[in-house]
Coordinates of C-alpha atoms in Angstrom, one line a residue:
M100 CA -50.6 -66.5 50.6
T101 CA -49.9 -67.5 47.0
T102 CA -46.5 -67.1 45.3
T103 CA -45.7 -67.2 41.6
Y104 CA -42.1 -67.5 40.2
F105 CA -41.5 -66.3 36.6
H106 CA -38.2 -67.3 34.9
G107 CA -37.1 -68.5 31.5
G108 CA -37.3 -65.2 29.4
T109 CA -36.5 -61.5 29.8
I110 CA -38.1 -59.2 32.1
W111 CA -38.4 -55.6 31.4
L112 CA -38.7 -53.7 34.5
G113 CA -40.3 -50.5 32.9
G114 CA -39.2 -47.2 31.8
A115 CA -39.7 -43.8 33.7
V116 CA -41.2 -40.5 33.3
A117 CA -39.4 -37.2 32.7
D118 CA -37.6 -37.1 35.9
R119 CA -36.0 -40.7 35.5
P120 CA -35.9 -41.3 31.7
E121 CA -33.5 -44.3 31.6
A122 CA -34.9 -47.7 31.9
E123 CA -33.4 -49.9 34.6
A124 CA -31.7 -53.2 33.5
D125 CA -33.5 -56.2 32.5
A126 CA -33.9 -59.2 34.9
T127 CA -34.5 -62.8 34.5
A128 CA -36.5 -63.8 37.3
L129 CA -39.3 -62.3 39.3
L130 CA -41.3 -63.5 42.4
V131 CA -44.9 -62.3 43.0
R132 CA -46.6 -62.8 46.3
D133 CA -50.2 -62.0 47.2
G134 CA -50.6 -59.8 44.0
R135 CA -47.2 -57.7 44.5
I136 CA -43.8 -57.9 43.4
A137 CA -41.8 -59.7 46.2
A138 CA -38.3 -60.0 44.7
I139 CA -36.5 -59.4 41.2
G140 CA -33.5 -61.0 39.8
A141 CA -31.1 -63.0 42.0
D142 CA -33.4 -62.3 45.1
A143 CA -36.4 -64.0 43.2
E144 CA -34.1 -66.9 42.2
A145 CA -33.1 -67.5 45.8
A146 CA -36.8 -67.7 46.7
A147 CA -37.9 -69.7 43.7
S148 CA -38.6 -72.8 45.9
T149 CA -41.2 -71.0 47.9
A150 CA -43.5 -70.5 44.9
D151 CA -46.8 -72.2 44.5
T152 CA -46.8 -71.7 40.8
V153 CA -43.8 -71.4 38.3
V154 CA -44.2 -69.8 35.0
D155 CA -41.7 -70.5 32.1
L156 CA -41.5 -67.4 30.0
D157 CA -40.5 -69.6 27.2
G158 CA -38.1 -67.0 26.0
G159 CA -40.6 -64.3 26.0
L160 CA -40.8 -60.9 27.6
L161 CA -42.5 -60.1 31.0
M162 CA -43.3 -56.4 31.4
P163 CA -45.4 -54.0 33.0
S164 CA -49.0 -54.4 31.5
F165 CA -50.1 -51.5 29.2
G166 CA -52.4 -48.7 30.3
D167 CA -54.7 -46.7 27.6
G168 CA -54.7 -43.0 28.8
H169 CA -57.7 -42.1 26.5
A170 CA -60.5 -44.2 25.5
H171 CA -64.1 -44.9 25.4
P172 CA -64.5 -48.6 26.7
L173 CA -68.4 -48.6 27.2
F174 CA -69.0 -47.4 23.7
G175 CA -66.4 -49.9 22.3
G176 CA -68.4 -52.6 24.1
L177 CA -71.5 -51.4 22.8
E178 CA -70.6 -51.7 19.0
A179 CA -71.5 -55.5 19.3
E180 CA -75.1 -54.7 20.5
G181 CA -76.4 -53.5 17.0
P182 CA -75.9 -54.2 13.3
D183 CA -72.2 -55.1 12.3
I184 CA -71.6 -51.9 10.4
R185 CA -67.9 -51.4 11.2
S186 CA -66.9 -54.1 8.7
C187 CA -69.0 -52.7 5.9
R188 CA -67.0 -51.3 2.9
S189 CA -69.9 -49.7 1.0
I190 CA -73.1 -47.8 1.7
D191 CA -75.0 -50.6 0.0
E192 CA -73.5 -53.1 2.6
I193 CA -74.4 -50.8 5.4
V194 CA -78.0 -50.5 4.4
A195 CA -78.2 -54.5 3.7
E196 CA -76.7 -55.0 7.4
V197 CA -79.1 -52.7 8.9
R198 CA -82.2 -54.2 7.1
R199 CA -80.9 -57.9 8.2
Y200 CA -80.4 -56.6 11.7
A201 CA -83.9 -54.9 11.9
D202 CA -85.6 -57.9 10.5
A203 CA -84.1 -60.2 13.1
H204 CA -85.1 -57.7 15.9
P205 CA -88.8 -56.7 15.3
E206 CA -89.1 -56.2 18.9
L207 CA -86.5 -53.1 19.1
E208 CA -88.2 -49.7 19.0
W209 CA -85.0 -48.2 17.8
I210 CA -82.1 -49.6 15.5
T211 CA -78.9 -48.3 16.7
G212 CA -75.4 -49.1 15.7
A213 CA -71.7 -48.1 15.4
S214 CA -69.4 -47.4 13.6
Y215 CA -69.7 -46.7 10.0
D216 CA -66.8 -45.4 7.7
G217 CA -67.7 -41.8 7.1
S218 CA -65.4 -41.6 4.0
L219 CA -68.0 -43.8 2.1
A220 CA -70.2 -40.9 0.9
E221 CA -68.7 -37.7 -0.6
G222 CA -68.1 -35.1 2.0
G223 CA -69.2 -37.5 4.6
L224 CA -72.9 -36.7 3.8
F225 CA -75.1 -39.8 4.2
D226 CA -78.7 -39.4 3.0
A227 CA -81.7 -40.4 5.4
R228 CA -83.5 -41.8 2.4
L229 CA -80.9 -44.6 2.0
L230 CA -81.7 -45.9 5.3
D231 CA -85.4 -45.5 4.8
R232 CA -85.2 -48.3 2.3
A233 CA -84.0 -50.7 4.9
V234 CA -86.1 -49.5 7.9
P235 CA -88.9 -47.1 6.9
D236 CA -91.1 -47.5 10.0
R237 CA -88.7 -47.3 12.9
P238 CA -85.9 -44.8 13.9
V239 CA -82.5 -45.8 12.9
V240 CA -79.4 -44.2 14.2
L241 CA -75.9 -45.1 13.3
R242 CA -72.7 -43.5 14.7
A243 CA -69.8 -42.7 12.4
W244 CA -66.2 -44.0 13.1
D245 CA -65.3 -40.4 14.2
Y246 CA -68.0 -40.5 16.9
H247 CA -68.6 -36.6 16.1
T248 CA -71.3 -37.7 13.4
V249 CA -74.5 -39.7 13.2
W250 CA -76.5 -40.9 10.2
V251 CA -80.2 -41.2 10.8
N252 CA -83.3 -42.2 8.9
S253 CA -86.3 -40.0 8.3
R254 CA -88.3 -41.5 11.2
A255 CA -85.6 -40.5 13.6
L256 CA -85.4 -36.9 12.1
E257 CA -89.3 -36.8 12.5
L258 CA -89.2 -38.0 16.3
A259 CA -86.3 -35.5 16.9
G260 CA -88.3 -32.6 15.4
I261 CA -85.7 -31.9 12.9
H262 CA -86.8 -30.3 9.6
A263 CA -86.3 -27.5 7.2
D264 CA -87.3 -24.9 9.7
T265 CA -85.1 -26.2 12.5
P266 CA -82.4 -23.7 13.5
E267 CA -78.8 -24.6 13.5
P268 CA -78.2 -25.8 17.2
E269 CA -75.4 -24.6 19.4
L270 CA -72.3 -26.5 19.0
G271 CA -73.6 -28.6 16.1
E272 CA -74.5 -28.8 12.5
I273 CA -77.5 -30.1 10.2
P274 CA -76.3 -30.4 6.8
R275 CA -79.2 -29.7 4.2
R276 CA -80.5 -30.2 0.8
P277 CA -80.9 -27.1 -1.4
D278 CA -84.4 -26.9 -0.3
G279 CA -83.3 -26.7 3.2
T280 CA -84.6 -30.1 4.5
P281 CA -82.0 -32.0 6.5
I282 CA -80.0 -34.8 4.6
G283 CA -79.9 -37.2 7.4
T284 CA -76.3 -36.5 8.7
L285 CA -75.9 -34.6 12.1
R286 CA -72.5 -33.2 13.0
E287 CA -71.0 -32.6 16.6
W288 CA -73.1 -33.1 19.7
G289 CA -75.2 -30.1 19.6
A290 CA -76.9 -31.8 16.7
V291 CA -76.7 -35.2 17.9
D292 CA -78.4 -34.3 21.1
L293 CA -81.5 -33.5 19.2
V294 CA -81.8 -37.1 18.4
A295 CA -80.2 -38.4 21.6
A296 CA -83.1 -36.6 23.7
V297 CA -85.9 -38.8 22.3
M298 CA -84.1 -42.1 22.4
P299 CA -84.9 -44.7 25.0
S300 CA -82.4 -45.4 27.6
R301 CA -80.2 -48.2 27.6
S302 CA -80.9 -51.1 29.8
A303 CA -78.5 -51.9 32.8
E304 CA -78.0 -55.3 31.5
V305 CA -76.7 -54.0 28.1
G306 CA -74.5 -51.7 29.7
L307 CA -72.9 -54.3 32.0
R308 CA -72.5 -56.6 29.1
A309 CA -70.7 -53.9 27.0
L310 CA -68.5 -53.3 30.0
H311 CA -67.4 -56.9 30.4
R312 CA -66.9 -57.0 26.7
A313 CA -64.6 -54.1 26.6
G314 CA -62.6 -55.4 29.7
R315 CA -62.0 -58.7 27.7
Y316 CA -60.9 -56.7 24.7
Y317 CA -58.3 -54.9 26.7
L318 CA -57.1 -57.8 28.8
E319 CA -56.5 -59.8 25.5
R320 CA -54.2 -57.0 24.5
G321 CA -52.2 -56.7 27.8
V322 CA -54.1 -53.6 29.0
T323 CA -55.2 -53.4 32.8
W324 CA -55.9 -49.6 33.3
V325 CA -58.0 -47.4 30.9
Q326 CA -58.9 -43.8 31.2
D327 CA -62.7 -43.6 30.2
A328 CA -62.5 -40.1 28.6
W329 CA -66.2 -39.2 28.5
V330 CA -68.6 -40.3 31.3
E331 CA -72.1 -39.0 31.9
P332 CA -74.5 -40.2 34.6
A333 CA -75.9 -43.3 32.7
E334 CA -72.3 -44.5 32.1
L335 CA -71.4 -43.8 35.8
D336 CA -74.4 -46.0 37.0
V337 CA -73.1 -49.0 34.9
Y338 CA -69.5 -48.6 36.5
L339 CA -70.9 -48.4 39.9
A340 CA -73.2 -51.4 39.4
A341 CA -70.4 -53.5 38.2
A342 CA -68.3 -52.4 41.1
A343 CA -71.1 -53.4 43.5
H344 CA -71.0 -56.9 42.0
G345 CA -67.3 -57.2 41.9
A346 CA -67.6 -57.3 38.2
L347 CA -65.0 -54.7 37.0
P348 CA -62.9 -56.5 34.6
I349 CA -59.8 -54.1 34.8
R350 CA -58.9 -50.9 36.5
F351 CA -60.8 -47.7 35.2
N352 CA -60.6 -44.0 35.9
L353 CA -63.6 -41.9 34.8
A354 CA -63.5 -38.5 33.3
L355 CA -66.8 -36.8 34.0
Y356 CA -67.9 -34.8 31.0
A357 CA -68.0 -30.9 31.4
D358 CA -70.8 -29.5 29.0
P359 CA -70.4 -25.8 28.4
R360 CA -74.1 -25.4 28.0
R361 CA -74.8 -26.8 31.4
F362 CA -71.6 -26.3 33.5
A363 CA -72.8 -24.2 36.2
A364 CA -75.3 -26.8 37.4
E365 CA -73.0 -29.7 36.7
L366 CA -69.9 -29.1 38.9
P367 CA -72.0 -30.0 42.1
D368 CA -73.0 -33.2 40.5
M369 CA -69.4 -34.1 39.5
I370 CA -68.4 -33.7 43.0
A371 CA -71.3 -36.0 44.1
A372 CA -70.4 -38.5 41.4
R373 CA -66.8 -38.6 42.7
D374 CA -68.2 -39.1 46.2
R375 CA -70.2 -42.0 45.2
V376 CA -67.3 -43.7 43.3
R377 CA -65.1 -43.2 46.5
A378 CA -67.8 -44.6 48.8
A379 CA -67.9 -47.8 46.5
A380 CA -64.3 -48.4 47.6
S381 CA -63.5 -50.5 44.6
P382 CA -59.6 -50.8 44.0
R383 CA -60.6 -50.9 40.4
L384 CA -62.6 -47.7 40.0
T385 CA -61.8 -44.0 40.6
A386 CA -63.7 -41.1 39.1
D387 CA -61.0 -38.1 39.7
T388 CA -61.0 -36.4 36.4
V389 CA -63.1 -33.9 34.4
K390 CA -63.1 -34.1 30.6
F391 CA -63.5 -30.9 28.5
F392 CA -63.7 -30.2 24.7
A393 CA -61.6 -27.2 23.6
D394 CA -62.5 -28.1 19.8
G395 CA -63.7 -30.6 17.3
V396 CA -61.7 -32.5 14.8
V397 CA -59.8 -31.4 11.7
E398 CA -61.6 -33.9 9.3
N399 CA -64.7 -31.9 9.5
E400 CA -63.0 -28.6 10.0
T401 CA -64.2 -28.1 13.6
G402 CA -60.7 -28.3 15.2
A403 CA -59.7 -24.8 16.2
L404 CA -56.7 -23.4 14.3
L405 CA -54.6 -20.3 14.7
E406 CA -54.6 -19.9 10.8
P407 CA -57.7 -20.8 8.7
Y408 CA -58.2 -24.0 6.9
C409 CA -57.1 -24.2 3.3
T410 CA -60.4 -25.3 2.3
G411 CA -62.3 -22.7 4.2
L412 CA -65.5 -24.5 5.2
H413 CA -65.3 -23.5 8.8
D414 CA -62.6 -20.8 8.6
H415 CA -60.5 -21.2 11.9
G416 CA -62.7 -24.1 13.1
M417 CA -64.9 -24.3 16.3
E418 CA -64.0 -23.2 19.8
V419 CA -66.3 -25.1 22.2
W420 CA -65.9 -22.9 25.2
G421 CA -63.9 -20.0 23.9
A422 CA -60.8 -19.1 25.9
E423 CA -62.4 -17.1 28.7
R424 CA -65.1 -19.4 29.5
L425 CA -62.7 -22.5 29.3
A426 CA -60.3 -20.9 31.7
E427 CA -63.1 -20.2 34.3
A428 CA -64.5 -23.6 34.1
V429 CA -60.8 -25.3 34.4
R430 CA -60.2 -23.1 37.5
A431 CA -63.4 -24.2 39.1
V432 CA -62.9 -27.8 38.6
D433 CA -59.3 -27.6 39.5
A434 CA -60.1 -25.8 42.8
A435 CA -62.6 -28.8 43.3
G436 CA -59.5 -31.0 43.4
F437 CA -60.1 -32.8 39.9
Q438 CA -57.7 -33.7 37.5
I439 CA -58.1 -31.7 34.1
H440 CA -58.3 -33.6 30.9
I441 CA -58.9 -31.5 27.8
H442 CA -59.5 -32.6 24.3
A443 CA -57.4 -30.2 21.9
I444 CA -56.8 -31.0 18.4
G445 CA -56.0 -27.8 16.5
D446 CA -53.0 -25.5 17.7
A447 CA -55.6 -22.7 18.8
A448 CA -57.4 -25.3 21.0
V449 CA -54.0 -26.6 22.5
R450 CA -53.1 -22.9 23.3
Q451 CA -56.4 -22.1 25.0
A452 CA -55.9 -25.4 27.0
L453 CA -52.5 -24.5 28.1
D454 CA -53.5 -21.1 28.9
A455 CA -56.4 -22.4 31.1
I456 CA -54.2 -24.8 32.9
A457 CA -51.8 -22.0 33.5
G458 CA -54.6 -19.9 34.9
A459 CA -55.7 -22.6 37.3
I460 CA -52.3 -23.0 38.7
A461 CA -51.8 -19.3 39.2
A462 CA -55.3 -19.1 40.8
N463 CA -55.3 -22.2 42.9
G464 CA -51.8 -22.6 43.9
P465 CA -49.1 -25.4 43.6
R466 CA -50.3 -29.0 44.0
D467 CA -49.7 -32.3 42.2
R468 CA -52.3 -32.0 39.4
R469 CA -51.1 -33.8 36.5
P470 CA -53.2 -32.2 33.9
V471 CA -54.0 -33.9 30.6
I472 CA -54.2 -32.5 27.1
A473 CA -55.6 -35.2 24.9
H474 CA -54.4 -35.7 21.4
A475 CA -52.4 -32.5 20.7
Q476 CA -52.6 -33.2 17.1
L477 CA -51.3 -29.8 16.1
V478 CA -49.0 -27.8 18.6
D479 CA -47.7 -24.2 17.5
D480 CA -43.9 -24.0 18.0
A481 CA -44.4 -21.3 20.6
D482 CA -46.4 -23.6 22.7
L483 CA -44.2 -27.0 22.6
A484 CA -42.1 -26.1 25.7
R485 CA -45.2 -25.2 27.8
F486 CA -46.2 -28.9 28.3
A487 CA -43.0 -29.4 30.3
E488 CA -43.0 -26.0 32.0
L489 CA -46.6 -26.5 33.4
G490 CA -46.3 -30.3 33.9
V491 CA -49.0 -31.0 31.4
I492 CA -49.2 -34.6 30.0
P493 CA -49.6 -34.8 26.2
N494 CA -51.8 -37.9 25.8
M495 CA -51.3 -38.7 22.2
Q496 CA -52.6 -41.5 20.0
P497 CA -49.4 -42.9 18.0
L498 CA -51.8 -45.1 15.6
W499 CA -52.8 -41.6 14.0
A500 CA -49.3 -40.6 13.1
Q501 CA -49.2 -42.0 9.6
L502 CA -49.9 -41.1 6.1
D503 CA -52.9 -43.4 5.6
A504 CA -56.0 -42.6 3.5
L505 CA -57.6 -40.3 6.2
M506 CA -54.5 -38.2 6.4
T507 CA -54.0 -37.9 2.7
V508 CA -57.6 -37.5 1.6
L509 CA -59.1 -35.5 4.5
T510 CA -56.4 -34.0 6.8
V511 CA -53.5 -32.7 4.6
P512 CA -55.9 -30.8 2.1
R513 CA -57.4 -29.0 4.9
L514 CA -54.2 -28.2 6.7
G515 CA -51.8 -27.7 3.8
A516 CA -48.6 -29.8 3.5
E517 CA -46.3 -27.5 5.6
R518 CA -48.8 -27.4 8.5
A519 CA -49.6 -31.1 8.2
D520 CA -46.0 -32.0 8.5
R521 CA -46.2 -30.7 12.1
Q522 CA -48.7 -33.1 13.4
Y523 CA -48.2 -35.5 16.3
R524 CA -44.7 -34.2 17.4
M525 CA -44.5 -36.9 20.0
H526 CA -40.7 -37.3 20.0
T527 CA -40.3 -33.4 20.1
L528 CA -42.6 -33.2 23.0
A529 CA -40.9 -36.0 24.9
A530 CA -37.6 -34.6 24.2
S531 CA -38.8 -31.2 25.7
G532 CA -39.3 -33.0 29.1
A533 CA -43.0 -33.2 28.8
P534 CA -44.5 -36.5 30.4
L535 CA -45.8 -37.9 27.1
A536 CA -48.4 -40.7 27.7
F537 CA -50.1 -42.8 25.0
G538 CA -53.8 -43.6 24.5
S539 CA -55.9 -45.2 21.7
D540 CA -59.3 -43.4 21.7
W541 CA -60.8 -46.8 21.2
P542 CA -63.3 -47.7 19.4
V543 CA -62.5 -44.6 17.2
S544 CA -59.4 -46.6 16.4
S545 CA -57.8 -49.7 17.6
G546 CA -57.4 -50.1 21.3
D547 CA -54.5 -52.5 20.8
P548 CA -51.1 -51.0 22.1
R549 CA -49.2 -53.1 19.6
D550 CA -50.6 -51.3 16.6
G551 CA -49.7 -47.9 18.3
L552 CA -46.3 -49.0 19.0
A553 CA -45.8 -50.1 15.3
I554 CA -46.6 -46.5 14.0
A555 CA -44.8 -44.8 17.0
A556 CA -41.6 -46.6 16.1
S557 CA -41.9 -46.3 12.3
R558 CA -44.1 -43.4 11.3
T559 CA -45.0 -45.4 8.4
T560 CA -48.3 -47.5 7.4
L561 CA -48.2 -51.1 8.1
D562 CA -47.3 -51.4 4.2
G563 CA -44.1 -49.5 5.0
E564 CA -45.3 -46.2 3.3
P565 CA -43.5 -43.9 3.1
A566 CA -40.0 -45.4 3.1
G567 CA -38.0 -44.0 6.1
G568 CA -41.2 -42.7 7.9
W569 CA -43.3 -39.7 7.6
T570 CA -41.7 -36.8 9.5
P571 CA -38.8 -39.3 10.5
D572 CA -37.4 -36.8 13.3
E573 CA -40.7 -37.8 15.2
I574 CA -39.8 -41.6 15.1
M575 CA -40.0 -42.7 18.8
P576 CA -37.2 -45.2 20.0
I577 CA -39.1 -48.4 20.9
E578 CA -38.3 -48.4 24.5
A579 CA -39.5 -44.8 24.8
A580 CA -42.8 -45.9 23.1
L581 CA -43.2 -48.7 25.7
T582 CA -42.6 -46.3 28.4
A583 CA -45.3 -44.0 27.0
Y584 CA -47.8 -47.0 27.1
T585 CA -46.9 -48.2 30.5
T586 CA -45.0 -46.1 33.3
A587 CA -46.0 -42.8 31.7
V588 CA -49.9 -43.8 31.7
A589 CA -49.3 -45.1 35.3
H590 CA -48.0 -41.5 36.0
Q591 CA -51.1 -39.9 34.5
A592 CA -53.2 -42.3 36.5
F593 CA -51.6 -41.3 39.7
A594 CA -50.7 -44.9 40.2
D595 CA -47.7 -44.0 42.5
R596 CA -50.3 -42.9 45.1
A597 CA -52.1 -46.3 45.2
E598 CA -51.4 -48.6 48.0
A599 CA -49.8 -51.0 45.6
P600 CA -48.3 -48.7 42.8
W601 CA -48.3 -50.2 39.3
G602 CA -46.8 -49.2 36.0
R603 CA -43.1 -50.6 36.6
I604 CA -41.7 -53.6 38.0
E605 CA -40.4 -53.0 41.7
V606 CA -40.5 -54.6 44.8
G607 CA -43.9 -53.6 46.7
A608 CA -45.6 -52.7 43.3
S609 CA -48.8 -54.4 42.2
A610 CA -48.0 -57.4 39.6
D611 CA -49.8 -55.8 36.8
L612 CA -48.0 -57.5 34.0
V613 CA -48.1 -58.8 30.5
H614 CA -46.3 -61.7 29.1
L615 CA -45.5 -61.3 25.4
G616 CA -44.2 -63.9 23.0
S617 CA -41.2 -62.0 22.0
D618 CA -39.4 -58.8 23.0
P619 CA -40.8 -55.8 21.1
R620 CA -37.2 -54.1 21.4
D621 CA -36.0 -56.6 19.1
C622 CA -38.5 -56.7 16.4
D623 CA -39.0 -54.6 13.2
P624 CA -41.7 -52.2 14.1
H625 CA -44.1 -53.5 11.3
D626 CA -44.0 -56.9 13.1
L627 CA -45.1 -55.6 16.5
P628 CA -48.8 -56.0 16.0
R629 CA -48.3 -59.8 15.5
I630 CA -46.4 -60.3 18.9
Q631 CA -48.5 -62.7 20.9
V632 CA -50.0 -61.7 24.2
R633 CA -49.5 -64.9 26.1
Q634 CA -50.9 -63.8 29.4
T635 CA -52.2 -60.6 31.3
Y636 CA -51.9 -60.4 35.0
L637 CA -53.9 -58.0 37.1
A638 CA -52.5 -57.8 40.6
G639 CA -50.7 -61.1 40.1
E640 CA -53.7 -62.8 38.8
A641 CA -53.8 -64.6 35.4
T642 CA -56.9 -63.2 33.5
L643 CA -56.8 -65.1 30.3
D644 CA -58.0 -68.7 30.0
A645 CA -56.3 -69.2 26.8
A646 CA -53.9 -67.0 25.1
P647 CA -55.2 -65.1 22.2
T648 CA -53.7 -65.5 18.6
G649 CA -51.9 -62.3 18.6
A650 CA -53.4 -61.1 15.6
P651 CA -53.6 -57.5 15.0
D652 CA -56.9 -55.5 15.7
P653 CA -59.2 -56.1 12.7
N654 CA -59.7 -52.2 12.5
P655 CA -56.2 -50.6 13.1
A656 CA -56.7 -47.5 10.9
H657 CA -58.1 -44.6 12.7
P658 CA -60.8 -42.7 10.8
A659 CA -60.9 -39.7 12.7
S660 CA -59.7 -38.3 16.0
E661 CA -62.3 -38.0 18.7
R662 CA -65.7 -39.4 19.4
S663 CA -68.7 -37.2 20.4
A664 CA -70.2 -40.0 22.4
A665 CA -73.2 -37.7 22.8
L666 CA -75.6 -40.7 22.2
P667 CA -76.9 -41.6 25.7
S668 CA -78.0 -44.8 26.9

């Protein structure tokens, strides 16, 4: 039996979800025994002499660890496996880095990497011939920051059978030159799958290495639970292999991907996958969720809108399933006992998602579902109250709620100023009673909760623009933002059903904690990314050998909303 006593700072016990919105009072002492909270405040002080280890908080804050309610950790970990193109700030830099990496790895059959800045080429269209200069004899596949797009060279197009006569794929787009030949940029997974189908599988060793790397990334930022929001069979095998070796670095829930082109055959496989995870009996792994895409993203005009885009490229955008098919599939998945997790960016997609969830409730009867609509970038006024009415969790990415270059150059022109100002209404949804939770969509954007907190609490860029915040009525009080990253994510994760619940500090709960160098509630929002993470505890165990510097994520700006992740292993 091991006991740890924390003192010498402030202990924030955590907020609550909609039914208990007020945070409890702070404490000054905490006792953890065998991975669980044993005593708080005066009771902890009275038992301090029984502790094996004493931790002086040194004036900092101890609080529930963060959760990430929507991310892609394996793909984040894989970004270090190829050429370092995320740091490149020009097309020439990308081409030079791909050439360098290919020359250093003559043994690789394919050169793959992620993720490049899609704004570096006009219209986001990158030419295959540019990559041919770097690697003419082997296929090259690069993922864009939005993970809805890839840039390939001519050899990759050849192997995938993509040429002037290739028809437009279902749920995808092949941009072409005037003569009909493909440029070398592929949009959405229907097009990306053409290349993915001929790529070699990723080795188990590479997958496990990526998972370990992702876990360290998160622990260094105080995160101990992550919703992997897109999992296919190859990724499932990586998680199960890690679980079998006791090598899962943090807690994960897996959202099994529902493909509208193959759904009828997939549902039995999803149930079997869930059974495999349950049989593994790892306290750090569940697979209780199914992921749907209702639409694409605003930046390439595939987000589904009630009114047409101002620029008109794709009119109202793309409906991945369509209302009737989505509702039918959601009912079936709900009947099988899965949690629903729907990507919905545009207001038409959000309405379809809400309608589908309402239909599942009506058809399958009452139960504790906790369905999730991820992103909810644009919600029509008529649908705002429906989140609370249906018990739907809006899992939103606070980092995106800023007037950065992506917003001003790509998003606002497509939506128009009036509609653009109705994006990311986090405060409005929370005030309506919706159980708002936060996620990052890492590696599409920074997975560091401190970066998201800074934007949620200011609605400005890190440079402080615009003064007073963009749509300032949507600024989140800092304690509410902290709750959305902790207790609310735990609610999304059904953590209260766990043998040792987590997400708030209370007696009997798992000691999933983060020790910060200062109290975020006392900071200017723009200083939040620089708060030091001194230690992260998972079930009472310190996970960091040395405290990170506390520096912000090197890529905090989001380039777009959701990844396609269609590139398989």
